[in-house]
Coordinates of C-alpha atoms and ligand atoms in Angstrom, one line a residue:
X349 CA 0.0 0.0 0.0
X350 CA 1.1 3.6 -0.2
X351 CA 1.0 4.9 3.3
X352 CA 3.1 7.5 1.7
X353 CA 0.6 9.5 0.0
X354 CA 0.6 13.5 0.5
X355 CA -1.3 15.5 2.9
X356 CA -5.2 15.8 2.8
X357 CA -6.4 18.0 5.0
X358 CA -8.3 15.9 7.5
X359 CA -8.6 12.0 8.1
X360 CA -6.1 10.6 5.8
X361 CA -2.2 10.2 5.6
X362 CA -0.2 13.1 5.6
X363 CA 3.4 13.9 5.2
X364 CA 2.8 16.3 8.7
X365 CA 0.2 14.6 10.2
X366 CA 1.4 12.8 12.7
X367 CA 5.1 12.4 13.8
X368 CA 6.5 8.8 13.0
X369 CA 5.1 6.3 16.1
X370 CA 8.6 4.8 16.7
X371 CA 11.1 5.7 19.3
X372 CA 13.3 7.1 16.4
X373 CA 10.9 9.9 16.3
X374 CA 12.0 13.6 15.9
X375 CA 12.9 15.6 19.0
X376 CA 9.9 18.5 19.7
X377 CA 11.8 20.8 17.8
X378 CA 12.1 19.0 14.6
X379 CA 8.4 18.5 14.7
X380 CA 8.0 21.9 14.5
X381 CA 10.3 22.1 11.8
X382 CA 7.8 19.8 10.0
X383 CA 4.2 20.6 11.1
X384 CA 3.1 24.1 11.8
X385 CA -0.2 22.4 13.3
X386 CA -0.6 23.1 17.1
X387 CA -0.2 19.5 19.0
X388 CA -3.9 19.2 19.6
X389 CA -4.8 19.6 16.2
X390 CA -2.1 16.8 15.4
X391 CA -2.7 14.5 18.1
X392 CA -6.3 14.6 17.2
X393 CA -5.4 14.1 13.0
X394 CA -3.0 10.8 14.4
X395 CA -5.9 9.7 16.1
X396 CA -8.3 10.1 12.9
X397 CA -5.9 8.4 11.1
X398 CA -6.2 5.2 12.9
X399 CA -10.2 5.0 12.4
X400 CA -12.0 3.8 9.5
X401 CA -12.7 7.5 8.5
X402 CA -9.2 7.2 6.9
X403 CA -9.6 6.3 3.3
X404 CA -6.3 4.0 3.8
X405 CA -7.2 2.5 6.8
X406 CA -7.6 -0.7 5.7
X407 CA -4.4 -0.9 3.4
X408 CA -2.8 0.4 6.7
X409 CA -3.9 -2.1 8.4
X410 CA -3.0 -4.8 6.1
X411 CA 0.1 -3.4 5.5
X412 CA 0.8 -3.1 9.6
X413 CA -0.2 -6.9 9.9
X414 CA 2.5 -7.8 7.2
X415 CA 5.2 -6.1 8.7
X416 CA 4.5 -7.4 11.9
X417 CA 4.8 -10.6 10.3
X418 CA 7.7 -9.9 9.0
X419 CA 9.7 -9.1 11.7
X420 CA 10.5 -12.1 13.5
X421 CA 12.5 -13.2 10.5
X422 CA 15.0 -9.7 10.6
X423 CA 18.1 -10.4 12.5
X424 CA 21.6 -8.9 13.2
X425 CA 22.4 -5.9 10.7
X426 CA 19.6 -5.0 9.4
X427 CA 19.7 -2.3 6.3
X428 CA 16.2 -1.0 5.4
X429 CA 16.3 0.3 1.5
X430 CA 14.0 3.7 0.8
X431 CA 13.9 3.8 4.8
X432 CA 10.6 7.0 4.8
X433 CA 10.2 7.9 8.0
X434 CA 11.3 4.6 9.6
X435 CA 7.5 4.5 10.7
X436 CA 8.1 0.5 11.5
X437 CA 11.3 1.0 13.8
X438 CA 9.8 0.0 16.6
X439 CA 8.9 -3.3 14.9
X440 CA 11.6 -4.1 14.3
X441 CA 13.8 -3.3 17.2
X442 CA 13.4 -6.0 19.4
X443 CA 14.9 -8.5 16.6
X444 CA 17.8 -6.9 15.2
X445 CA 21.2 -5.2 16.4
X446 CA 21.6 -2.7 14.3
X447 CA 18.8 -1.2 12.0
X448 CA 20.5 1.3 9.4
X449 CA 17.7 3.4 7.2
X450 CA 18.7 4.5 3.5
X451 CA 17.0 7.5 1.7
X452 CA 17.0 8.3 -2.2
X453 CA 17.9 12.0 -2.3
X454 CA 15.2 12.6 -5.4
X455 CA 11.9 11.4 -3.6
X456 CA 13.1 12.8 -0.4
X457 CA 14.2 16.7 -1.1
X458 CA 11.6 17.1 -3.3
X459 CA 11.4 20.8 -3.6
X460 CA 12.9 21.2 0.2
X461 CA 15.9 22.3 0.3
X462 CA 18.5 19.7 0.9
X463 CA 20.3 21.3 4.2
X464 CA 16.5 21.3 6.0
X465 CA 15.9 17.5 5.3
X466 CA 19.6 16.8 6.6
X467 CA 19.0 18.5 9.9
X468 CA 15.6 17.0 10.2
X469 CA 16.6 13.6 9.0
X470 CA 19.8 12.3 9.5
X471 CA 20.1 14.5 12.9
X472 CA 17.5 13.1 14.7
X473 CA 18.0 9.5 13.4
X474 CA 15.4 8.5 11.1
X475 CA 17.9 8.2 7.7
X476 CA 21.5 7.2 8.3
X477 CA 22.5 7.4 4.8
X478 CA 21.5 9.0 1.3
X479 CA 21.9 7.0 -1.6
X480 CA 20.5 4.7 -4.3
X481 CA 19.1 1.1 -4.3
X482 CA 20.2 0.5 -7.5
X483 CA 24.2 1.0 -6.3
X484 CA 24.3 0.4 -2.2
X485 CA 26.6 1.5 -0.4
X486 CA 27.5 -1.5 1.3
X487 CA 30.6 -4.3 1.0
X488 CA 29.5 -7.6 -0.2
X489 CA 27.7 -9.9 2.2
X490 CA 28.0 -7.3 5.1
X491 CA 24.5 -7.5 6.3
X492 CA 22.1 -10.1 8.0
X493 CA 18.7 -8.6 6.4
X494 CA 17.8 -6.0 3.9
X495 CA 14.3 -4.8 4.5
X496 CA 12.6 -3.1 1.4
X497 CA 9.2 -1.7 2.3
X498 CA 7.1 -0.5 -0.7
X499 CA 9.6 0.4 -2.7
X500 CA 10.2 -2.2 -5.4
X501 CA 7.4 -0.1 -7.3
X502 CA 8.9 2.9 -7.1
X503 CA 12.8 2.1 -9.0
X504 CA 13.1 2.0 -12.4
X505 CA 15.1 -1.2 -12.7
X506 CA 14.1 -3.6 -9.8
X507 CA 16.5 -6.3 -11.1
X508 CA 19.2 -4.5 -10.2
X509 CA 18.6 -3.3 -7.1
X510 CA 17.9 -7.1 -5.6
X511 CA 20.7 -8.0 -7.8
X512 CA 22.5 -5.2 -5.3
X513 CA 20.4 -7.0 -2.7
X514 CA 21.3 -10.4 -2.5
X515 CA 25.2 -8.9 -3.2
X516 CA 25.3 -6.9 0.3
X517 CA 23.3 -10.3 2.3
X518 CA 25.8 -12.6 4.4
X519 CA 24.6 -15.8 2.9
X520 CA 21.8 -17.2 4.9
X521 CA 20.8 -13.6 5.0
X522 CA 17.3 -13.1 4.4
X523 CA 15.4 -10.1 2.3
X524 CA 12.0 -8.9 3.3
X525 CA 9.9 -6.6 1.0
X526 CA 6.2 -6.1 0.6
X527 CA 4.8 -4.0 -2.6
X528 CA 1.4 -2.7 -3.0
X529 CA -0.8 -4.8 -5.9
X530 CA -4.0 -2.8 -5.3
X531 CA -2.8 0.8 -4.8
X532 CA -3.5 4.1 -6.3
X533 CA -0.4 5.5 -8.2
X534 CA 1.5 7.1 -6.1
X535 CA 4.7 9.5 -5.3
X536 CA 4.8 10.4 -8.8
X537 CA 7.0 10.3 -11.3
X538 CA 8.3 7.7 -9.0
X539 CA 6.3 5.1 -9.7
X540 CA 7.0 2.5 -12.1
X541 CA 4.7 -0.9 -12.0
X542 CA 2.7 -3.4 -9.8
X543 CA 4.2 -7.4 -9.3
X544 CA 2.6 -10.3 -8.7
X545 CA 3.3 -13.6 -6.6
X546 CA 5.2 -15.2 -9.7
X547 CA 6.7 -12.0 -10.9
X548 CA 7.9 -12.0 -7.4
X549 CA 9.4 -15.4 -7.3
X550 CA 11.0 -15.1 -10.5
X551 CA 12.4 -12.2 -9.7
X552 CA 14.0 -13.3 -6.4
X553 CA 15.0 -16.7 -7.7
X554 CA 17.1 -14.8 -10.5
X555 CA 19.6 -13.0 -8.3
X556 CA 20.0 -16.1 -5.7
X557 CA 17.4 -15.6 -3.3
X558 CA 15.6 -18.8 -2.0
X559 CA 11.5 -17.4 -1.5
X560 CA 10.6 -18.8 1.8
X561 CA 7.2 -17.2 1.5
X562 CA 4.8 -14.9 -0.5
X563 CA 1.9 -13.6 1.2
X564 CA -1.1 -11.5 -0.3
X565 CA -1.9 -8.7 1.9
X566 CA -5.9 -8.9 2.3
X567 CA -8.4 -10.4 -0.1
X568 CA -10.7 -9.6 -2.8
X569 CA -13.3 -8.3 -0.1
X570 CA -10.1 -6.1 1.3
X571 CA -9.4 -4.8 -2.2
X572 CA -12.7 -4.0 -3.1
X573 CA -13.2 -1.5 0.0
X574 CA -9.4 0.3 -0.4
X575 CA -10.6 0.7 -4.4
X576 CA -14.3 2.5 -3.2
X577 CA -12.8 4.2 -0.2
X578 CA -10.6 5.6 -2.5
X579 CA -13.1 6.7 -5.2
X580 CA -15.1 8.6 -2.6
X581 CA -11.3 10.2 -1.4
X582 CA -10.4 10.7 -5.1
X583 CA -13.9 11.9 -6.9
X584 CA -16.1 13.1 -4.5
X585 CA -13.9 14.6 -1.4
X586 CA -10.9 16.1 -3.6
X587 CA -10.6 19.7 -4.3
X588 CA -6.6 19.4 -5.3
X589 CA -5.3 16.6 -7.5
X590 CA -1.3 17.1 -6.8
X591 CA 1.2 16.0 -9.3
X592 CA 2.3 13.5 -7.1
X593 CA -1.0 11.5 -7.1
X594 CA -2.0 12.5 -3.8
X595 CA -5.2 14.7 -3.6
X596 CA -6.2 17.3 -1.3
X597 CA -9.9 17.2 -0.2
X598 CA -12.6 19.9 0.2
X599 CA -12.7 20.9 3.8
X600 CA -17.1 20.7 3.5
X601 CA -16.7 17.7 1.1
X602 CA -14.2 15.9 3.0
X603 CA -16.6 16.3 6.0
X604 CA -19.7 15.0 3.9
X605 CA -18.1 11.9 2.5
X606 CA -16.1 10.9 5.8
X607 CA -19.1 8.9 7.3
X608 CA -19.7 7.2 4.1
X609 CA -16.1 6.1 3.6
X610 CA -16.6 5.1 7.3
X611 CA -19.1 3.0 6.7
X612 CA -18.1 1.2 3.5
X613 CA -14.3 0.2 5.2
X614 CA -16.2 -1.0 8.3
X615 CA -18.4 -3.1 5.7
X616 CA -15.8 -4.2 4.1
X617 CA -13.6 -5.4 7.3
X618 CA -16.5 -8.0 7.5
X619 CA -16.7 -8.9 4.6
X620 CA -12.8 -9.6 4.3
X621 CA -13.7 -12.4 7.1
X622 CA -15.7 -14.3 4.6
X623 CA -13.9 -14.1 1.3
X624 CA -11.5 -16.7 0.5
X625 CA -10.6 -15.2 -2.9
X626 CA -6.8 -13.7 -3.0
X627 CA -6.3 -13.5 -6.3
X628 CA -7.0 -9.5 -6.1
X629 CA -5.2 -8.3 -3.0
X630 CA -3.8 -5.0 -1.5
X631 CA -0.4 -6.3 -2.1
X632 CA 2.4 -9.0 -1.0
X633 CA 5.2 -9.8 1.3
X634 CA 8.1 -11.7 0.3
X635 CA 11.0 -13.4 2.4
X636 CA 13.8 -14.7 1.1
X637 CA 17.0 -16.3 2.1
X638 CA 20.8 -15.3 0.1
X639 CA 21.7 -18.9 -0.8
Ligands
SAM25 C1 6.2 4.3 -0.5 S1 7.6 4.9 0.2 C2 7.9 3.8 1.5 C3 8.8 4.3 2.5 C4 9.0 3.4 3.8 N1 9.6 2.1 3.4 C5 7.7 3.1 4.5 O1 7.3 1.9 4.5 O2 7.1 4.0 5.0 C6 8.8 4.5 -1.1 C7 10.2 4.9 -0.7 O3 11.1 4.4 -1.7 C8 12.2 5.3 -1.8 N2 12.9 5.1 -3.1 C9 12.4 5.5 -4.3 N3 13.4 5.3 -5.2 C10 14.4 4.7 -4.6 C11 15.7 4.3 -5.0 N4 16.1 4.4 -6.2 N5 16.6 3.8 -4.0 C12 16.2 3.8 -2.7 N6 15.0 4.2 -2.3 C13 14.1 4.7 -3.2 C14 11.5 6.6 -1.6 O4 12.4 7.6 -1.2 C15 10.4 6.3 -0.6 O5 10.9 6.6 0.7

């Protein structure tokens, strides 16, 4: 899923929202830096976000549970590729030694300027590094697990970055990724394709990298409430359509269609109990073990 997408006004994820929930969260004064909200407003938006009057609650949720799952198999050195805001730090904490976050410079600085993003950033611990996951900078087989969390969509040539992958995994090493399947495009220009289970495999398999599992995120039922939620977000609620995919909503619209986009993601949370039918999902995790 895309919990990346920009910054509607209310319910919904926002790039200042809510500060990252992980103990690597920016100190009080880099928040500021980020959000000029007072901390009512945001504690009350971080709330929001966690109800079904978010139109990505459900991928979020998905998306949380596959992480979660993921976890237990991350060990040692851990090296998380297109690292965000590190919003799964905490996660992941308890089963590795080390957990090193890398940024890509061009989604990152967008039209900030470079010096802010440093301070904000790298300062207060979130990305330890900028560079590219098509080149990393890492020796060969120096790290226990590479963790690549929807981002496989977003690089042009995603054969060679787990080609650069399984080349910086100790062997035995394992990679865990998830990628959205049912997603809305998203952090524009940067976003290049959608894979599925055997795309996946084949993939993986190519560079050396045994697949130990492949998990669809959700169902069809899941699916089908993201895609609605998201056409009442996207046609009805939206004043702004930004050119990085994200839309900003109408302050009275927003207000008007919340309850209904309520209502159909609480629907559809049942419904997901039912449905057997994967073959449409909200997106897969993938581990696999450097040979
Ligand atoms: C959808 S966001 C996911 C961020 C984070 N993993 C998370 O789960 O919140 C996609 C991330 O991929 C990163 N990315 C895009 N192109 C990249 C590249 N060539 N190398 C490394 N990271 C890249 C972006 O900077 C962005 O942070």
């Amino acid at each position: 899923m895309t919990r990346d997408p920009a910054a509607p006004p209310s319910p919904g994820p926002s790039s200042d929202a809510a500060p990252p929930s992980t103990p690597d969260a920016p100190a009080p004064a880099a928040q500021s830096v980020i959000s000029k909200r007072p901390p009512w407003m945001r504690r009350l938006h971080a709330w929001l976000r966690k109800t079904p009057l978010n139109p990505y609650w459900l991928d979020m949720r998905h998306l949380d549970e596959a992480v979660r799952q993921l976890a237990p198999h991350a060990s040692g050195l851990m090296f998380d590729v297109g690292v965000g805001e590190r919003p799964y730090g905490a996660v992941f904490a308890p089963h590795v030694r080390r957990y090193l976050g890398l940024e890509y410079p061009p989604v990152v600085f967008g039209n900030l300027n470079p010096d802010l993003w440093n301070y904000i950033h790298v300062v207060h611990g979130i990305i330890d590094v900028f560079g590219d996951g098509h080149e990393l900078p890492l020796r060969d087989a120096s790290v226990d697990t590479v963790l690549s969390l929807e981002v496989l969509e977003h690089v042009p040539d995603p054969d060679r970055c787990v080609a650069e992958t399984a080349r910086v995994l100790r062997p035995g090493g394992r990679f865990l990724m998830t990628v959205p399947m049912v997603s809305p495009l998203h952090q524009l220009p940067f976003d290049f394709r959608r894979f599925t289970p055997n795309g996946l495999r084949e993939l993986m398999e190519r560079h050396g990298l045994e697949v130990e599992e492949v998990r669809p995120r959700g169902n069809v039922a899941s699916a089908a409430g993201s895609v609605l939620s998201h056409y009442f977000l996207r046609h009805w609620a939206a004043k702004v359509r930004k050119h990085d995919g994200s839309v900003v909503m109408s302050r009275w619209r927003g207000v008007l269609t919340m309850p209904i986009v309520f209502l159909t993601q609480s629907l559809f949370f049942v419904a997901e109990k039912f449905a057997k039918d994967d073959a449409l999902c909200l997106g897969y995790s993938v581990v696999a073990r450097k040979r």
